[in-house]
Amino acid sequence: RLLRSERLRRSMQARTARASLVPRRSSALTQRAVAAVDWSRIVARRRENYARLATALREAHWARPLYDQLPPGVCPLAFPVLADDREWARRRLLTAGINVRAYWEQLPCGVAAEAFPDAHYIANRILVLPVHQSLNRRMMDELLAAIASF
């Protein structure tokens, strides 16, 4: 529900922006969990998912990749695309069950459109598609099918 409601998203973003940052040490449990992670498997899975999306998006008319390929060794957080009608694309993706995000919806007030037109262009169009390692082949197939249906 939060992702589908612009009002709720903006309220959450504003509340998060006002929150103070209090640095803390991670727990021993967290440190053990991080030490047990197979980082090379995570990087490989994320890169594989990114590559599959890059291939699928070559034919998309509603969005174009911000980067169509990754440099060697890069582990992507997500797959950023620029959508001409971001809200239409976001609604379609969310309706299809795809957890899509729009980063930088609210730029800092010091980033004026007149001085930074490229930043505003990207901020008004960017969507990030998931590539995380917990997406299995079936989930990626569903994501790719949803994108192909647009």
C-alpha atoms as a PDB file:
ATOM      1  CA  ARG A   1       0.000   0.000   0.000  1.00  0.00           C
ATOM      2  CA  LEU A   2       2.835   2.425   0.841  1.00  0.00           C
ATOM      3  CA  LEU A   3       4.451   2.010  -2.561  1.00  0.00           C
ATOM      4  CA  ARG A   4       1.134   2.595  -4.377  1.00  0.00           C
ATOM      5  CA  SER A   5       0.224   5.790  -2.529  1.00  0.00           C
ATOM      6  CA  GLU A   6       2.108   8.921  -3.505  1.00  0.00           C
ATOM      7  CA  ARG A   7       0.813  10.723  -0.393  1.00  0.00           C
ATOM      8  CA  LEU A   8       2.054   7.973   1.939  1.00  0.00           C
ATOM      9  CA  ARG A   9       5.425   7.760   0.142  1.00  0.00           C
ATOM     10  CA  ARG A  10       6.003  11.506   0.427  1.00  0.00           C
ATOM     11  CA  SER A  11       4.970  11.495   4.095  1.00  0.00           C
ATOM     12  CA  MET A  12       7.394   8.647   4.842  1.00  0.00           C
ATOM     13  CA  GLN A  13      10.202  10.384   2.920  1.00  0.00           C
ATOM     14  CA  ALA A  14       9.639  13.625   4.845  1.00  0.00           C
ATOM     15  CA  ARG A  15       9.617  11.803   8.197  1.00  0.00           C
ATOM     16  CA  THR A  16      12.801   9.929   7.300  1.00  0.00           C
ATOM     17  CA  ALA A  17      14.522  13.147   6.188  1.00  0.00           C
ATOM     18  CA  ARG A  18      13.784  14.769   9.576  1.00  0.00           C
ATOM     19  CA  ALA A  19      15.053  11.827  11.641  1.00  0.00           C
ATOM     20  CA  SER A  20      18.373  12.224  13.386  1.00  0.00           C
ATOM     21  CA  LEU A  21      21.146   9.778  12.619  1.00  0.00           C
ATOM     22  CA  VAL A  22      22.528   8.008  15.660  1.00  0.00           C
ATOM     23  CA  PRO A  23      25.515   5.788  14.780  1.00  0.00           C
ATOM     24  CA  ARG A  24      25.560   2.483  16.634  1.00  0.00           C
ATOM     25  CA  ARG A  25      27.710  -0.596  16.585  1.00  0.00           C
ATOM     26  CA  SER A  26      26.235  -3.663  14.980  1.00  0.00           C
ATOM     27  CA  SER A  27      25.384  -6.587  17.216  1.00  0.00           C
ATOM     28  CA  ALA A  28      27.531  -9.707  17.484  1.00  0.00           C
ATOM     29  CA  LEU A  29      24.732 -11.632  15.773  1.00  0.00           C
ATOM     30  CA  THR A  30      24.792  -9.207  12.837  1.00  0.00           C
ATOM     31  CA  GLN A  31      28.573  -9.452  12.587  1.00  0.00           C
ATOM     32  CA  ARG A  32      28.391 -13.276  12.488  1.00  0.00           C
ATOM     33  CA  ALA A  33      25.636 -13.178   9.853  1.00  0.00           C
ATOM     34  CA  VAL A  34      27.649 -10.818   7.629  1.00  0.00           C
ATOM     35  CA  ALA A  35      30.767 -12.974   8.001  1.00  0.00           C
ATOM     36  CA  ALA A  36      28.813 -16.033   6.799  1.00  0.00           C
ATOM     37  CA  VAL A  37      27.591 -14.438   3.562  1.00  0.00           C
ATOM     38  CA  ASP A  38      28.829 -15.819   0.237  1.00  0.00           C
ATOM     39  CA  TRP A  39      29.527 -12.427  -1.346  1.00  0.00           C
ATOM     40  CA  SER A  40      30.750 -13.814  -4.674  1.00  0.00           C
ATOM     41  CA  ARG A  41      27.451 -15.707  -5.136  1.00  0.00           C
ATOM     42  CA  ILE A  42      25.479 -12.539  -4.379  1.00  0.00           C
ATOM     43  CA  VAL A  43      27.489 -10.480  -6.871  1.00  0.00           C
ATOM     44  CA  ALA A  44      27.116 -13.166  -9.547  1.00  0.00           C
ATOM     45  CA  ARG A  45      23.331 -13.467  -9.049  1.00  0.00           C
ATOM     46  CA  ARG A  46      22.804  -9.697  -9.098  1.00  0.00           C
ATOM     47  CA  ARG A  47      24.902  -9.317 -12.242  1.00  0.00           C
ATOM     48  CA  GLU A  48      22.987 -12.172 -13.916  1.00  0.00           C
ATOM     49  CA  ASN A  49      19.652 -10.549 -13.043  1.00  0.00           C
ATOM     50  CA  TYR A  50      20.913  -7.187 -14.303  1.00  0.00           C
ATOM     51  CA  ALA A  51      22.012  -8.719 -17.611  1.00  0.00           C
ATOM     52  CA  ARG A  52      18.612 -10.396 -18.096  1.00  0.00           C
ATOM     53  CA  LEU A  53      16.835  -7.086 -17.493  1.00  0.00           C
ATOM     54  CA  ALA A  54      19.200  -5.249 -19.838  1.00  0.00           C
ATOM     55  CA  THR A  55      18.345  -7.703 -22.609  1.00  0.00           C
ATOM     56  CA  ALA A  56      14.589  -7.429 -21.962  1.00  0.00           C
ATOM     57  CA  LEU A  57      14.643  -3.640 -21.863  1.00  0.00           C
ATOM     58  CA  ARG A  58      16.292  -3.280 -25.279  1.00  0.00           C
ATOM     59  CA  GLU A  59      12.820  -3.625 -26.813  1.00  0.00           C
ATOM     60  CA  ALA A  60      10.976  -1.476 -24.235  1.00  0.00           C
ATOM     61  CA  HIS A  61       9.343   1.684 -25.515  1.00  0.00           C
ATOM     62  CA  TRP A  62       8.296   2.958 -22.065  1.00  0.00           C
ATOM     63  CA  ALA A  63      11.754   3.110 -20.474  1.00  0.00           C
ATOM     64  CA  ARG A  64      15.417   3.071 -21.300  1.00  0.00           C
ATOM     65  CA  PRO A  65      18.245   1.867 -19.075  1.00  0.00           C
ATOM     66  CA  LEU A  66      20.372   4.484 -17.398  1.00  0.00           C
ATOM     67  CA  TYR A  67      23.265   2.024 -17.916  1.00  0.00           C
ATOM     68  CA  ASP A  68      22.831  -0.881 -20.305  1.00  0.00           C
ATOM     69  CA  GLN A  69      25.825  -2.830 -19.047  1.00  0.00           C
ATOM     70  CA  LEU A  70      27.890  -3.097 -15.919  1.00  0.00           C
ATOM     71  CA  PRO A  71      31.631  -2.566 -15.696  1.00  0.00           C
ATOM     72  CA  PRO A  72      33.551  -5.671 -14.547  1.00  0.00           C
ATOM     73  CA  GLY A  73      33.310  -6.316 -10.813  1.00  0.00           C
ATOM     74  CA  VAL A  74      30.377  -3.981 -10.155  1.00  0.00           C
ATOM     75  CA  CYS A  75      27.623  -5.379  -7.921  1.00  0.00           C
ATOM     76  CA  PRO A  76      24.372  -3.560  -8.744  1.00  0.00           C
ATOM     77  CA  LEU A  77      21.941  -2.482  -6.052  1.00  0.00           C
ATOM     78  CA  ALA A  78      19.170  -2.276  -8.669  1.00  0.00           C
ATOM     79  CA  PHE A  79      18.531  -1.630 -12.366  1.00  0.00           C
ATOM     80  CA  PRO A  80      17.856   2.081 -12.975  1.00  0.00           C
ATOM     81  CA  VAL A  81      15.670   3.047 -15.921  1.00  0.00           C
ATOM     82  CA  LEU A  82      14.378   6.375 -17.167  1.00  0.00           C
ATOM     83  CA  ALA A  83      10.646   6.296 -17.875  1.00  0.00           C
ATOM     84  CA  ASP A  84       9.003   9.067 -19.870  1.00  0.00           C
ATOM     85  CA  ASP A  85       5.848   8.623 -17.770  1.00  0.00           C
ATOM     86  CA  ARG A  86       7.202   7.383 -14.466  1.00  0.00           C
ATOM     87  CA  GLU A  87       3.884   7.305 -12.602  1.00  0.00           C
ATOM     88  CA  TRP A  88       2.239   5.223 -15.343  1.00  0.00           C
ATOM     89  CA  ALA A  89       5.166   2.792 -15.323  1.00  0.00           C
ATOM     90  CA  ARG A  90       5.290   2.677 -11.518  1.00  0.00           C
ATOM     91  CA  ARG A  91       1.559   1.895 -11.287  1.00  0.00           C
ATOM     92  CA  ARG A  92       1.841  -0.840 -13.924  1.00  0.00           C
ATOM     93  CA  LEU A  93       4.844  -2.433 -12.224  1.00  0.00           C
ATOM     94  CA  LEU A  94       3.310  -2.277  -8.740  1.00  0.00           C
ATOM     95  CA  THR A  95       0.047  -3.721 -10.056  1.00  0.00           C
ATOM     96  CA  ALA A  96       2.082  -6.579 -11.544  1.00  0.00           C
ATOM     97  CA  GLY A  97       3.550  -7.206  -8.079  1.00  0.00           C
ATOM     98  CA  ILE A  98       6.970  -5.768  -8.856  1.00  0.00           C
ATOM     99  CA  ASN A  99       8.580  -3.847  -6.020  1.00  0.00           C
ATOM    100  CA  VAL A 100       9.807  -0.847  -7.969  1.00  0.00           C
ATOM    101  CA  ARG A 101      11.258   2.302  -6.441  1.00  0.00           C
ATOM    102  CA  ALA A 102      11.768   5.851  -7.603  1.00  0.00           C
ATOM    103  CA  TYR A 103      14.921   7.282  -6.077  1.00  0.00           C
ATOM    104  CA  TRP A 104      15.517  10.999  -5.697  1.00  0.00           C
ATOM    105  CA  GLU A 105      11.852  11.953  -6.022  1.00  0.00           C
ATOM    106  CA  GLN A 106      12.519  14.899  -3.755  1.00  0.00           C
ATOM    107  CA  LEU A 107      15.800  16.615  -4.510  1.00  0.00           C
ATOM    108  CA  PRO A 108      17.312  18.896  -1.863  1.00  0.00           C
ATOM    109  CA  CYS A 109      16.009  22.460  -2.080  1.00  0.00           C
ATOM    110  CA  GLY A 110      19.510  23.644  -3.060  1.00  0.00           C
ATOM    111  CA  VAL A 111      19.285  21.676  -6.309  1.00  0.00           C
ATOM    112  CA  ALA A 112      17.346  24.250  -8.332  1.00  0.00           C
ATOM    113  CA  ALA A 113      15.933  23.138 -11.685  1.00  0.00           C
ATOM    114  CA  GLU A 114      17.459  26.163 -13.441  1.00  0.00           C
ATOM    115  CA  ALA A 115      20.951  25.378 -12.168  1.00  0.00           C
ATOM    116  CA  PHE A 116      20.725  21.569 -12.350  1.00  0.00           C
ATOM    117  CA  PRO A 117      18.373  20.614 -15.200  1.00  0.00           C
ATOM    118  CA  ASP A 118      19.950  17.179 -15.691  1.00  0.00           C
ATOM    119  CA  ALA A 119      19.395  16.276 -12.034  1.00  0.00           C
ATOM    120  CA  HIS A 120      15.741  17.251 -12.318  1.00  0.00           C
ATOM    121  CA  TYR A 121      15.335  15.382 -15.600  1.00  0.00           C
ATOM    122  CA  ILE A 122      16.600  12.174 -13.984  1.00  0.00           C
ATOM    123  CA  ALA A 123      14.751  12.751 -10.692  1.00  0.00           C
ATOM    124  CA  ASN A 124      11.451  13.056 -12.571  1.00  0.00           C
ATOM    125  CA  ARG A 125      11.947   9.877 -14.612  1.00  0.00           C
ATOM    126  CA  ILE A 126      14.051   7.381 -12.679  1.00  0.00           C
ATOM    127  CA  LEU A 127      12.701   4.037 -11.553  1.00  0.00           C
ATOM    128  CA  VAL A 128      14.798   1.239 -10.141  1.00  0.00           C
ATOM    129  CA  LEU A 129      13.923  -2.363 -10.878  1.00  0.00           C
ATOM    130  CA  PRO A 130      14.963  -5.136  -8.490  1.00  0.00           C
ATOM    131  CA  VAL A 131      17.974  -7.349  -9.188  1.00  0.00           C
ATOM    132  CA  HIS A 132      18.680  -8.618  -5.681  1.00  0.00           C
ATOM    133  CA  GLN A 133      20.000 -12.097  -5.109  1.00  0.00           C
ATOM    134  CA  SER A 134      16.819 -13.482  -3.556  1.00  0.00           C
ATOM    135  CA  LEU A 135      15.000 -13.201  -6.900  1.00  0.00           C
ATOM    136  CA  ASN A 136      14.924 -16.757  -8.196  1.00  0.00           C
ATOM    137  CA  ARG A 137      14.549 -17.707 -11.867  1.00  0.00           C
ATOM    138  CA  ARG A 138      10.728 -17.914 -11.642  1.00  0.00           C
ATOM    139  CA  MET A 139      10.519 -14.446 -10.083  1.00  0.00           C
ATOM    140  CA  MET A 140      12.818 -13.009 -12.733  1.00  0.00           C
ATOM    141  CA  ASP A 141      10.733 -14.678 -15.450  1.00  0.00           C
ATOM    142  CA  GLU A 142       7.613 -13.020 -13.998  1.00  0.00           C
ATOM    143  CA  LEU A 143       9.382  -9.654 -13.888  1.00  0.00           C
ATOM    144  CA  LEU A 144      10.538 -10.016 -17.494  1.00  0.00           C
ATOM    145  CA  ALA A 145       7.045 -11.092 -18.616  1.00  0.00           C
ATOM    146  CA  ALA A 146       5.508  -8.039 -16.939  1.00  0.00           C
ATOM    147  CA  ILE A 147       7.998  -5.740 -18.651  1.00  0.00           C
ATOM    148  CA  ALA A 148       7.353  -7.374 -22.018  1.00  0.00           C
ATOM    149  CA  SER A 149       3.589  -6.864 -21.610  1.00  0.00           C
ATOM    150  CA  PHE A 150       3.830  -3.069 -21.449  1.00  0.00           C
END
